[in-house]
Short mmCIF file of C-alpha atoms and ligand atoms in Angstrom, two decimals:
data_model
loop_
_atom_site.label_atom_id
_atom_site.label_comp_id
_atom_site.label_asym_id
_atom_site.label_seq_id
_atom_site.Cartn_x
_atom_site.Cartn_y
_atom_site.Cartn_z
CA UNK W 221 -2.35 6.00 -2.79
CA UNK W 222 -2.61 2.11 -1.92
CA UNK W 223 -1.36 -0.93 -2.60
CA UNK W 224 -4.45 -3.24 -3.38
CA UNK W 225 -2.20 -6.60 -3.08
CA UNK W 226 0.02 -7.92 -1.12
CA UNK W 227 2.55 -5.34 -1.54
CA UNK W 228 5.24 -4.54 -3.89
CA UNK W 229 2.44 -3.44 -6.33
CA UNK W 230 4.85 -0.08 -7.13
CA UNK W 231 4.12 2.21 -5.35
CA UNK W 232 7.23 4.08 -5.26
CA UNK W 233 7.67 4.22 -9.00
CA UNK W 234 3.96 5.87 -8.90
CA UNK W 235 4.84 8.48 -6.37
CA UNK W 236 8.20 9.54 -7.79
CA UNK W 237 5.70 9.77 -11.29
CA UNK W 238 2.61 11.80 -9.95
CA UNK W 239 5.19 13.98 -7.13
CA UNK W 240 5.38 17.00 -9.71
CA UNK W 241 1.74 17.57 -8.85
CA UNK W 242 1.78 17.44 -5.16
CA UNK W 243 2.94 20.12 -2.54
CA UNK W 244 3.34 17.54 0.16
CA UNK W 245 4.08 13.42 0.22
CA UNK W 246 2.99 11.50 3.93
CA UNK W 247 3.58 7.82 4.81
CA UNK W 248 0.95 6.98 7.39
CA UNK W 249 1.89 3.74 8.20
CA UNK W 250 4.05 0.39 7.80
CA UNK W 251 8.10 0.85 8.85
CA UNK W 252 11.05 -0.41 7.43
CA UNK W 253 9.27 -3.45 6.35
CA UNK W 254 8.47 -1.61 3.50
CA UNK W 255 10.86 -1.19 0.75
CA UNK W 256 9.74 1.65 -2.23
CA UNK W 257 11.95 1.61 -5.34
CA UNK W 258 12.22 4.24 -7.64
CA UNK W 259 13.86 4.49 -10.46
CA UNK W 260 14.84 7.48 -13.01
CA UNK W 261 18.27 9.02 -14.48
CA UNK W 262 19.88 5.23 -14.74
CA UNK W 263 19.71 5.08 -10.99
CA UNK W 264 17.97 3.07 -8.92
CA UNK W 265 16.82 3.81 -5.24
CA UNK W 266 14.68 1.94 -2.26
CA UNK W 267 13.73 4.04 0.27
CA UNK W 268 11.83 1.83 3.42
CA UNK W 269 10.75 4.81 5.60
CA UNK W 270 11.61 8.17 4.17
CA UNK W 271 8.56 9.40 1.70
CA UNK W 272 8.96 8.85 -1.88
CA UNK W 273 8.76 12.79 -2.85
CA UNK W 274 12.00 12.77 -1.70
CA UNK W 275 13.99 13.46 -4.59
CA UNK W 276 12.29 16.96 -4.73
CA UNK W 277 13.26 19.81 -3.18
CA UNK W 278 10.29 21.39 -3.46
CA UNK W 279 8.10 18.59 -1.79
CA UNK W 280 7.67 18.62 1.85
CA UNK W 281 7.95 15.27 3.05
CA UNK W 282 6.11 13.79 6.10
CA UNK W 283 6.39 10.34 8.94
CA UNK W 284 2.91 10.13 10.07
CA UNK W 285 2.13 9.13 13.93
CA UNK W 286 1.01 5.91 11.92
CA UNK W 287 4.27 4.96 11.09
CA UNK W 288 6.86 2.30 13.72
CA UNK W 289 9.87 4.56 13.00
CA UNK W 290 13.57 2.58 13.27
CA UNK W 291 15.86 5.54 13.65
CA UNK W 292 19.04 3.21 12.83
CA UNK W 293 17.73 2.44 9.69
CA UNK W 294 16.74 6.10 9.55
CA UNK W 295 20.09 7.43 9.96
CA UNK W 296 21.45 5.16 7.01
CA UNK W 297 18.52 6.04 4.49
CA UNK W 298 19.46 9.33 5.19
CA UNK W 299 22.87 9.30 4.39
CA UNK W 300 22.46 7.24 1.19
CA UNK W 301 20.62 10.37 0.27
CA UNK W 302 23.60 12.19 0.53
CA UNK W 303 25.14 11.30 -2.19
CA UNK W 304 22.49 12.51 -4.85
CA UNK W 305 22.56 15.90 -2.91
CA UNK W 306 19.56 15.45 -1.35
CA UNK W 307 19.74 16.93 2.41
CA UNK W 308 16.28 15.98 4.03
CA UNK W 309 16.71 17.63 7.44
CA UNK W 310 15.69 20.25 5.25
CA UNK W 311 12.03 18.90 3.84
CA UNK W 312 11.36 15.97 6.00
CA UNK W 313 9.27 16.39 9.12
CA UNK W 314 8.83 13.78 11.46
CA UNK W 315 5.32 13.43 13.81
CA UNK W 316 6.59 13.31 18.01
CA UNK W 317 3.83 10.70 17.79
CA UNK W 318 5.41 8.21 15.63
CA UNK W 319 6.23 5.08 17.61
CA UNK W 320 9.93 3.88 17.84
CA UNK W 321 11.04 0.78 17.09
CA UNK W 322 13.93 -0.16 19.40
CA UNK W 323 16.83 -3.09 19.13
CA UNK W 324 15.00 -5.16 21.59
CA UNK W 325 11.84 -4.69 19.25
CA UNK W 326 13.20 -6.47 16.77
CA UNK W 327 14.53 -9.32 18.70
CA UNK W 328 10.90 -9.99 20.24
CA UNK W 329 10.19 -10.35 16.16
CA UNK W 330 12.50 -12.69 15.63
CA UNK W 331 11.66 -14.63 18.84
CA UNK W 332 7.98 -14.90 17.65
CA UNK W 333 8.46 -15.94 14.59
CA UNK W 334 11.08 -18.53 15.31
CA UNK W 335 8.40 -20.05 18.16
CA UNK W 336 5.69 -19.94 15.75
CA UNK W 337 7.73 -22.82 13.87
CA UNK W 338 6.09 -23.72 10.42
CA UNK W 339 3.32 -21.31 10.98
CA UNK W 340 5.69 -18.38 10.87
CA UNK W 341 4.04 -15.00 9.40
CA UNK W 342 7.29 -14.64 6.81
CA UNK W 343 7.79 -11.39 8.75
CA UNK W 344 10.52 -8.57 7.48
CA UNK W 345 12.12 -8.96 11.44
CA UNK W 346 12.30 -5.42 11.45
CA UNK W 347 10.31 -5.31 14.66
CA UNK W 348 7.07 -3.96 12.92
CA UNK W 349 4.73 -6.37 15.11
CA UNK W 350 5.60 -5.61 18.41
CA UNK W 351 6.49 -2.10 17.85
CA UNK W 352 2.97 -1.64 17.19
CA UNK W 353 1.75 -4.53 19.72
CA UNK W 354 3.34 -1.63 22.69
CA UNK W 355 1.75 1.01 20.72
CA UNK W 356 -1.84 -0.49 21.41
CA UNK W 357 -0.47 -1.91 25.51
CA UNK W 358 -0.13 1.96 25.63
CA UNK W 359 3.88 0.97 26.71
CA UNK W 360 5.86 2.25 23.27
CA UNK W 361 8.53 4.95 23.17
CA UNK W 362 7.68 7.90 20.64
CA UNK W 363 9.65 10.10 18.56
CA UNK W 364 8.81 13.13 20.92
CA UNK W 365 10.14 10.94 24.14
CA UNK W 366 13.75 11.66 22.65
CA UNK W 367 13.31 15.21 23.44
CA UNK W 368 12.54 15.11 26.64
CA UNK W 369 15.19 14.19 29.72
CA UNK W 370 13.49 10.95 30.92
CA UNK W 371 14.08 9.31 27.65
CA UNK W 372 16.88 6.63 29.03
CA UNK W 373 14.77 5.78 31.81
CA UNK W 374 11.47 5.12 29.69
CA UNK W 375 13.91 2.99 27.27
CA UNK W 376 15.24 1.19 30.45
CA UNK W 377 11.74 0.37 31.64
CA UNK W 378 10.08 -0.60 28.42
CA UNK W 379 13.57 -2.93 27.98
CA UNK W 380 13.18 -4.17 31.04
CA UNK W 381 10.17 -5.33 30.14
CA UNK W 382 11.22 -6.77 26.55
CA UNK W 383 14.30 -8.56 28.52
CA UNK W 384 11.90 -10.78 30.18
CA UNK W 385 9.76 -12.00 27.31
CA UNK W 386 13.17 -12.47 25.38
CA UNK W 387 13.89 -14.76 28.61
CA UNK W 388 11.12 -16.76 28.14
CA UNK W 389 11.61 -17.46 24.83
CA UNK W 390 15.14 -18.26 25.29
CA UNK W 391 16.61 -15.69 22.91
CA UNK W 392 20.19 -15.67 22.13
CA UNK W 393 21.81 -11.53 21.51
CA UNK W 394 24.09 -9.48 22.64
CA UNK W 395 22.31 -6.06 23.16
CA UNK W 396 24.89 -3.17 24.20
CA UNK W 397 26.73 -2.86 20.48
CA UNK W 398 22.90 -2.73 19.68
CA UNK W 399 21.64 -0.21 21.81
CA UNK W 400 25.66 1.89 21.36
CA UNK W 401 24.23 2.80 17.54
CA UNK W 402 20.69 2.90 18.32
CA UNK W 403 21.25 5.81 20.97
CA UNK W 404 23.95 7.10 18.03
CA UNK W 405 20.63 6.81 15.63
CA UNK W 406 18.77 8.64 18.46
CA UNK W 407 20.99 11.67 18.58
CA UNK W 408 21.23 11.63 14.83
CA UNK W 409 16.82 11.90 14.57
CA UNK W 410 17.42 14.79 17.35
CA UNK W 411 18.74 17.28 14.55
CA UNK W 412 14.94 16.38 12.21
CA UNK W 413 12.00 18.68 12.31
CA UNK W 414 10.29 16.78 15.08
CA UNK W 415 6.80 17.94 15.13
CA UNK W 416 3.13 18.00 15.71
CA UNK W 417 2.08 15.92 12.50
CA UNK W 418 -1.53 16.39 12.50
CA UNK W 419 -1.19 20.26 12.66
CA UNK W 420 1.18 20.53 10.08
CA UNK W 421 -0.46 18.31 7.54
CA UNK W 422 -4.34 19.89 8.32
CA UNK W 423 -2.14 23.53 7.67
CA UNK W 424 -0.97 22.29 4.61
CA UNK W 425 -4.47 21.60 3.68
CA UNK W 426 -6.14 24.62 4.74
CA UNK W 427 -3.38 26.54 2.60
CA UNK W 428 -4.73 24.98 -0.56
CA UNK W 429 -1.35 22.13 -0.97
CA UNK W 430 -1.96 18.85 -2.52
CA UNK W 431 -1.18 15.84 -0.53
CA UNK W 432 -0.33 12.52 -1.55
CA UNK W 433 -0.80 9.69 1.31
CA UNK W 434 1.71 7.29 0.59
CA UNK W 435 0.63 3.74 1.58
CA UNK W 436 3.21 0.81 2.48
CA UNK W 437 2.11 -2.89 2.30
CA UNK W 438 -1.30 -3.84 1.02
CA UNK W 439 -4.61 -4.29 1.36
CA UNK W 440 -4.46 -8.10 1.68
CA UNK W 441 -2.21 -7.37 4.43
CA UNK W 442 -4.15 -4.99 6.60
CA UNK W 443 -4.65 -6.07 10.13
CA UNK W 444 -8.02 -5.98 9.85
CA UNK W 445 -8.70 -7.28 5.85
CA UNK W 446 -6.18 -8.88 5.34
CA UNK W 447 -5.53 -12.57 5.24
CA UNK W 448 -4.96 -12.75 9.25
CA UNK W 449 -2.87 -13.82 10.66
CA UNK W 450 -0.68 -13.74 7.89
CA UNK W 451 -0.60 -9.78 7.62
CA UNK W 452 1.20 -6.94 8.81
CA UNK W 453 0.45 -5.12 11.84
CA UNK W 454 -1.40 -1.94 10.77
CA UNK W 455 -4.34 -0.92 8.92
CA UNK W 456 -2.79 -0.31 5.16
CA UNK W 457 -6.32 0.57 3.87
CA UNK W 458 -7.46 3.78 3.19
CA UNK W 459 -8.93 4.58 6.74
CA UNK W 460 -5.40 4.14 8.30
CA UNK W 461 -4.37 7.71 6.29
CA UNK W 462 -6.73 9.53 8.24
CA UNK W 463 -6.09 7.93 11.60
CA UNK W 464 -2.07 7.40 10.77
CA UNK W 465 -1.69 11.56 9.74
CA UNK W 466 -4.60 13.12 11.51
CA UNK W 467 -6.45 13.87 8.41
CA UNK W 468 -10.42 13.81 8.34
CA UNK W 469 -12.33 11.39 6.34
CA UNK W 470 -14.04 14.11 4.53
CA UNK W 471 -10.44 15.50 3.46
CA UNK W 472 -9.67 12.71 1.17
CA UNK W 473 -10.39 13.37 -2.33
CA UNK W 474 -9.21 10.74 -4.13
CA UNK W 475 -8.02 7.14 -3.65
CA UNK W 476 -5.58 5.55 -6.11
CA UNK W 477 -5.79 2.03 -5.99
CA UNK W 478 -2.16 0.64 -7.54
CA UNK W 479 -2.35 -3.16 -8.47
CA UNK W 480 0.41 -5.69 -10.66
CA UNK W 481 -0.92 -7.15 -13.87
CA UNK W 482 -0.50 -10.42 -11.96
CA UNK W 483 -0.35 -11.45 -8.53
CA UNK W 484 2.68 -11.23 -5.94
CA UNK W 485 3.22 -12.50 -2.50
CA UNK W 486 6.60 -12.71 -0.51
CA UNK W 487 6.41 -14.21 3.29
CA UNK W 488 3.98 -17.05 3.98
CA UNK W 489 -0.36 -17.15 4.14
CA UNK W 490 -2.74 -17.84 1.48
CA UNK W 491 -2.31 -17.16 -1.87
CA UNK W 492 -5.52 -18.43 -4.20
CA UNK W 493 -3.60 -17.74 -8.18
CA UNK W 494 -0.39 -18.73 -7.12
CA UNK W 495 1.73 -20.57 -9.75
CA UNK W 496 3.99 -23.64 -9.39
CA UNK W 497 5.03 -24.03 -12.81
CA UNK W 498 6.70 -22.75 -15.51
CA UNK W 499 4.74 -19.85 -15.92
CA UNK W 500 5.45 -18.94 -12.06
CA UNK W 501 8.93 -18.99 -12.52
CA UNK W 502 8.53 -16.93 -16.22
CA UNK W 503 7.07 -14.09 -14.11
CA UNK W 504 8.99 -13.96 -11.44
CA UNK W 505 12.05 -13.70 -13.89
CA UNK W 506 10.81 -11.10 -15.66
CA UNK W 507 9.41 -9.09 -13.30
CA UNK W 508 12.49 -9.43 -11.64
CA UNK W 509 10.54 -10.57 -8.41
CA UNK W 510 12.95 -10.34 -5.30
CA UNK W 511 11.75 -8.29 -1.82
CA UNK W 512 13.27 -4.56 -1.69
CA UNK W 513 13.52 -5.03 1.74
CA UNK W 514 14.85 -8.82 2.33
CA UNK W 515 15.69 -10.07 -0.98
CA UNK W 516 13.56 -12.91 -0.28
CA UNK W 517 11.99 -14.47 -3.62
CA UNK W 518 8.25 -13.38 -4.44
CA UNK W 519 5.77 -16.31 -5.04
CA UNK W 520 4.06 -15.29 -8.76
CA UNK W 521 0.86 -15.91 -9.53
CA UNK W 522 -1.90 -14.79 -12.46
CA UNK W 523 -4.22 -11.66 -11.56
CA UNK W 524 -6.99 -12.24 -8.63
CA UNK W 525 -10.07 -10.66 -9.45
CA UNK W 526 -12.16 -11.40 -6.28
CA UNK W 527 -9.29 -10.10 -4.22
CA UNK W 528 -8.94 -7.05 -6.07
CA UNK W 529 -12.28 -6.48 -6.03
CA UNK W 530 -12.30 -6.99 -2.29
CA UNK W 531 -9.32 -3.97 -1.79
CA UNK W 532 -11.29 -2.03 -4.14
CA UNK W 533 -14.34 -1.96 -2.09
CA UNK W 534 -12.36 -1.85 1.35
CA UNK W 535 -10.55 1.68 0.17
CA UNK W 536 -13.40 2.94 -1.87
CA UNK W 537 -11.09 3.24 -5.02
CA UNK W 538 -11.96 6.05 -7.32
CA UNK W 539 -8.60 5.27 -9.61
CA UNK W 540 -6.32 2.59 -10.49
CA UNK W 541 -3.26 2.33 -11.58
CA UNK W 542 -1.96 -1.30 -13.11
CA UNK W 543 1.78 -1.76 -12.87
CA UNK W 544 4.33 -3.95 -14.65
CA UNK W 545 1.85 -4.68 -17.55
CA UNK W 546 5.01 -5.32 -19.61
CA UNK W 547 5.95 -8.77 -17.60
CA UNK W 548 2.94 -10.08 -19.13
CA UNK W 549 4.15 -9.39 -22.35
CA UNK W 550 6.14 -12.94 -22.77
CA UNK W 551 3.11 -15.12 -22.37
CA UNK W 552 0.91 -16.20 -25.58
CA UNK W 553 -2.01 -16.49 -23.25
CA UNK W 554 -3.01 -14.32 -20.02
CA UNK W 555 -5.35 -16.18 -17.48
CA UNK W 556 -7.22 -13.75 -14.77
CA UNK W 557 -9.49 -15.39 -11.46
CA UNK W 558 -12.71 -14.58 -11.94
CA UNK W 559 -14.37 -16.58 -8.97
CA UNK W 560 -12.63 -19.67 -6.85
CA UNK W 561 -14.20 -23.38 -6.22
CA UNK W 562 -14.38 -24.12 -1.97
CA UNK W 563 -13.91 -27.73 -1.06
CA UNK W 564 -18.09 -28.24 -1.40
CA UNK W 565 -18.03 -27.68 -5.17
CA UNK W 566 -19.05 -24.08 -4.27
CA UNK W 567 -18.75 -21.08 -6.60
CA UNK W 568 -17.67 -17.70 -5.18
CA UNK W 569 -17.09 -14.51 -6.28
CA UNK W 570 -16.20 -13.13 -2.93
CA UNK W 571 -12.24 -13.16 -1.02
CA UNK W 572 -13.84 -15.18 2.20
CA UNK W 573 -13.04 -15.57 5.51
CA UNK W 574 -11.73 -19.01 5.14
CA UNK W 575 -9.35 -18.03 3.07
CA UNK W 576 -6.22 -18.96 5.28
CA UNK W 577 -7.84 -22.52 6.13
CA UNK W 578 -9.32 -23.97 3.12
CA UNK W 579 -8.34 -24.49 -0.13
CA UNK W 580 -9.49 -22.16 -2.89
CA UNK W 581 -9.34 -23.43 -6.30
CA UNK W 582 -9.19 -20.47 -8.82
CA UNK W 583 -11.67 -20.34 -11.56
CA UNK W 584 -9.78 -18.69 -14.91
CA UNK W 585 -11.11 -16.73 -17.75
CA UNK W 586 -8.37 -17.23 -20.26
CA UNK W 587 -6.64 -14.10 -22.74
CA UNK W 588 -4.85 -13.83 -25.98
CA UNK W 589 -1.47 -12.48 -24.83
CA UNK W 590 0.23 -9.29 -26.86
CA UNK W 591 3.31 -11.05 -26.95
CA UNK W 592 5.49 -8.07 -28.28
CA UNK W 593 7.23 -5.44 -26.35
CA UNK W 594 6.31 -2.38 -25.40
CA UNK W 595 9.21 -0.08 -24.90
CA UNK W 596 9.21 3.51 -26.05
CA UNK W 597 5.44 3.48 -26.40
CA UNK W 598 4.14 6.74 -24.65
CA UNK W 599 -0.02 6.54 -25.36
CA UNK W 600 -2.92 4.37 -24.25
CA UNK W 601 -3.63 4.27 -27.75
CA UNK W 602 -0.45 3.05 -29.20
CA UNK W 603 -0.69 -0.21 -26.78
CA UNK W 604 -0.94 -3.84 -28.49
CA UNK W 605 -4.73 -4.02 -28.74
CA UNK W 606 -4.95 -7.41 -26.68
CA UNK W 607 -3.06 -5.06 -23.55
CA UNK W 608 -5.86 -2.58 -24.28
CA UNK W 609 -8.77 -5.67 -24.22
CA UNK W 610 -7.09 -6.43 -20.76
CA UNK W 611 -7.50 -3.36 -19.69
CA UNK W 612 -10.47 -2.66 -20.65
CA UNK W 613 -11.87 -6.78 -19.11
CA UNK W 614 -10.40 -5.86 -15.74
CA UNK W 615 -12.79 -2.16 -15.80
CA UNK W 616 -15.46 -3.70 -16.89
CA UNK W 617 -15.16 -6.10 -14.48
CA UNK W 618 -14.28 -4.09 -11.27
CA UNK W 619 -16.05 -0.87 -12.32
CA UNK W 620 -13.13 1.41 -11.86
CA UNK W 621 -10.83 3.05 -14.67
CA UNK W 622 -7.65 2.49 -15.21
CA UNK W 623 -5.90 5.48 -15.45
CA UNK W 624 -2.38 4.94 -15.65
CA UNK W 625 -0.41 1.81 -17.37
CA UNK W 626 3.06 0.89 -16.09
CA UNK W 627 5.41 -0.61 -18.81
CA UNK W 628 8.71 -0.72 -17.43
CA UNK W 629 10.40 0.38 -14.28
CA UNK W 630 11.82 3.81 -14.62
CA UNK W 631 9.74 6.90 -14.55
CA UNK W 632 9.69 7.59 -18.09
CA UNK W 633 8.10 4.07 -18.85
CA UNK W 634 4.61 5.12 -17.57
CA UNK W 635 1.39 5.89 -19.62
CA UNK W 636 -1.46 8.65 -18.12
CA UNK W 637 -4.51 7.85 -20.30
CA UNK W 638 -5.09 11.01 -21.63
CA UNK W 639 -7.14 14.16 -20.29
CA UNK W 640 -7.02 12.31 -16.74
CA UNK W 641 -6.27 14.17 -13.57
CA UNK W 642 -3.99 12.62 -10.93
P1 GDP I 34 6.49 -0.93 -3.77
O1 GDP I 34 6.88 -1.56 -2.47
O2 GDP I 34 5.03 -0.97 -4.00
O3 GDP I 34 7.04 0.46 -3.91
O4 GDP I 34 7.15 -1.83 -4.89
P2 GDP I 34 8.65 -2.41 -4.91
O5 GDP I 34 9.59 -1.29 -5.17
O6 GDP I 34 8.90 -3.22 -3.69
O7 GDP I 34 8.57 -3.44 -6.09
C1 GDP I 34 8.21 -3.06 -7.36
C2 GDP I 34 9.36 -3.45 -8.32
O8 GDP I 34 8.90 -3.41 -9.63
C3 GDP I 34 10.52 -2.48 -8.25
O9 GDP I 34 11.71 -3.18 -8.50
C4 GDP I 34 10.21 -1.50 -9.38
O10 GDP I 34 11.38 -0.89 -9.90
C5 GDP I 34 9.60 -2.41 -10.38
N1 GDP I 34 8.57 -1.80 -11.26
C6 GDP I 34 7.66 -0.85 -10.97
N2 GDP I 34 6.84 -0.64 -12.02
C7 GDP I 34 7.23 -1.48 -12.98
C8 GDP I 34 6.77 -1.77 -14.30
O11 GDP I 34 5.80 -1.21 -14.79
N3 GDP I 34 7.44 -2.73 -14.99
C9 GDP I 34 8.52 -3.40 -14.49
N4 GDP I 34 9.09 -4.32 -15.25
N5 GDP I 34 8.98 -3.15 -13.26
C10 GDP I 34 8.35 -2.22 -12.51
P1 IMO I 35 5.90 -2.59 0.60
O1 IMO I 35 5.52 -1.28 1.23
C1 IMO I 35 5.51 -6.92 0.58
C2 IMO I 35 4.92 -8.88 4.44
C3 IMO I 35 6.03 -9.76 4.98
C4 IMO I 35 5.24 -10.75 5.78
C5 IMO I 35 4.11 -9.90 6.36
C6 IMO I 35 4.39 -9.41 7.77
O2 IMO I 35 7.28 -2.61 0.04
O3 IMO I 35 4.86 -3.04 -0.36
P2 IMO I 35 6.04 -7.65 8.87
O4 IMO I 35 7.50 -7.40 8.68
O5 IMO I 35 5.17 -6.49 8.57
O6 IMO I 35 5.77 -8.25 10.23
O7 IMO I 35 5.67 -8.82 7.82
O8 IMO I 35 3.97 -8.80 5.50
N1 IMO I 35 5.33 -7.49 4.11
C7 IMO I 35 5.46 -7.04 2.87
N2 IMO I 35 5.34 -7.67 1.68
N3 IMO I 35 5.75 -5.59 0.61
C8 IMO I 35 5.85 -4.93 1.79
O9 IMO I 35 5.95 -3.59 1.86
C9 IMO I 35 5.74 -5.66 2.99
N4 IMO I 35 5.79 -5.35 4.31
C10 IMO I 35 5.53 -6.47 4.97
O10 IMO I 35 6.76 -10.35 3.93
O11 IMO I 35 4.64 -11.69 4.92
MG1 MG I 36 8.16 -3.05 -1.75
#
């Protein structure tokens, strides 16, 4: 299950919705950069590393080797948990290959960003960049290091290490109140089911379980697709769930593509629909359009066909899943990218390389609006029929169903078209 935007699509509501039919929920990538909200019984919750599923106790819960794992912010997901009764040293099992994101990780973020100047990436500072930058230099610290006796010393030496980059950049911190409640943090990840990931989740398979890959970011974001530089710093497309858990290609049945009725972007890099006018601001009102993780304001825009199209293709899509169709509902008319203009007078219909130098000037098919509410309706059917004539354009046009239709945030506010299996 992927995010085919730039994140933010929902994919923590849709999780917490489909988690009744799954044995087993995995995050294969992506850190605390990621922030998942979920939302049922009045109450709200954001989870940025733990696995959606959660919330039930009968769901076994997974941290891929994919993931950069910050066990500070661990520690303090985990206790928020508390509260609600939920214990997850009990159904939460952590790969010894995820890669550890230490204090000094996160001050090599902020140091690149803040040399980068007006180019900056927009980054979440949680370290996710050069946690995974030692991952490929074959220098990061793993989850499984904390078992073994050498652990300070490998810290030391990868610190040492950081200490002198930090130099160079001139870096202002003070690291030992730092690294006092990271090693806290460290002990506190000591008392998780530490374990060999790949095994687990391929048992869980054999044994018949259902298991729901639970992508962070999106698609527009991957390292590799995305709109580079301005991305994150792992593959959030549908390969990374079989390199980020261990799983097979030919294991994956299906892949749920989750997109907004519109377009959202926090952080900087290109953004082809995005709105600087009234309508911009409408949406982002509305849809209530602030980071999970940082707060930071989302820039709105209308729905980007060529770009969706793009993710679709990427992840080989068999199902989507449009979210927050109800934001739309204020506007008398709905306009969707069907193509963009380059600087030569150009027509394209494809998300191009130059996307993060040029200009791309958005070519619009325009919609009649619904303009009434939806709450309390439960059916496809019972949908204003210009929401169903959206629907229906956007199929026709990217040649995948739509099989579920988010109308509000809490779990209840979610339509499965019917006789579909998720
Ligand atoms: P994620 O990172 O993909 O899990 O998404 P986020 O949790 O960062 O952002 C999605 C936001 O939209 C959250 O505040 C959700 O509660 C909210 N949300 C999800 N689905 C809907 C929907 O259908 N309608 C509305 N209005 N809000 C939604
Ligand atoms: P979820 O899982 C939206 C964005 C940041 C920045 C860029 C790089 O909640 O959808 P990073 O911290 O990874 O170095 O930041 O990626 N970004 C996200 N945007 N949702 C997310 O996660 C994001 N995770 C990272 O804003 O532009
Ligand atoms: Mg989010």
């Amino acid at each position: 299950m992927l995010g085919l935007q730039w994140g933010d699509e929902g994919k923590g509501k849709v999780v917490d919705f489909l988690a009744p039919q799954y044995n087993v929920v995995a995050r294969f990538q992506g850190g605390p950069n990621a922030g998942h909200t979920l939302e049922f019984d009045g109450i709200k919750h954001v989870l940025h590393q733990i696995p959606s599923g959660i919330f039930r106790n009968d769901i076994r819960n997974i941290i891929g080797n994919g993931v950069v794992l910050d066990p500070v912010i661990f520690k303090k997901e985990v206790q928020e948990l508390v509260q609600y009764g939920i214990k997850a040293t009990d159904n939460l099992f952590i790969s010894k290959k995820t890669q550890l994101i230490l204090p000094t990780h996160r001050l090599l973020d902020a140091a690149y960003e803040k040399s980068k100047g007006a180019k900056k990436i927009g980054s979440t500072l949680k370290g996710i960049g050069p946690t995974y930058q030692d991952k490929i230099a074959r220098l990061g610290l793993r989850v499984g290091d904390v078992l073994s006796d050498g652990f300070k010393a490998k810290y030391q030496k990868l610190v040492k290490k950081h200490l002198e980059i930090l130099n160079f950049y001139e870096a202002e911190f003070d690291l030992p109140p730092l690294e006092e409640v990271f090693f806290e943090s460290i002990e506190f990840l000591k008392e998780f089911q530490l374990i060999e990931g790949e095994y687990k989740i391929n048992q869980e398979l054999y044994s018949g379980a259902k298991v729901l890959a639970e992508g962070a970011q999106g698609s527009l974001l991957d390292v590799d697709f995305g709109s580079y530089p301005y991305v994150t710093s792992s593959n959030t497309t549908a390969s990374g769930a079989c390199s980020g858990l261990g799983v097979a290609p030919n294991n994956i049945g299906e892949v749920f593509g989750i997109f907004k009725a519109y377009c959202t972007r926090v952080g900087s890099g290109p953004f082809p629909t995005e709105l600087f006018d009234g309508d911009g601001e409408e949406m982002q009102k509305v849809g209530h359009e602030f980071g999970a993780t940082t707060g930071r304001p989302r820039r709105c825009g209308w729905l980007d066909l060529p770009a969706l199209k793009y993710a679709i293709m990427i992840n080989g899509v068999t199902q989507l899943f449009m979210m927050k169709a109800d934001v739309l509902s204020v506007f008398d008319e709905i306009k969707v990218c069907t193509g963009y203009k380059l600087p030569n007078g150009e027509v394209t219909e494809i998300f191009p390389y130059e996307v993060v130098d040029i200009e791309l000037e958005p070519i619009y098919k325009t919609l009649n609006g619904w303009e009434t509410s939806l709450d309390g309706i439960k059916e496809f059917d019972a949908l204003p029929e210009n929401l169903k004539g959206y629907t229906e354009f956007i199929e026709s046009e990217v040649g995948v169903p739509i099989n579920i239709i988010s109308i509000g945030p809490d779990r209840t506010e979610t339509i499965l078209r019917e006789g579909v299996a998720v």
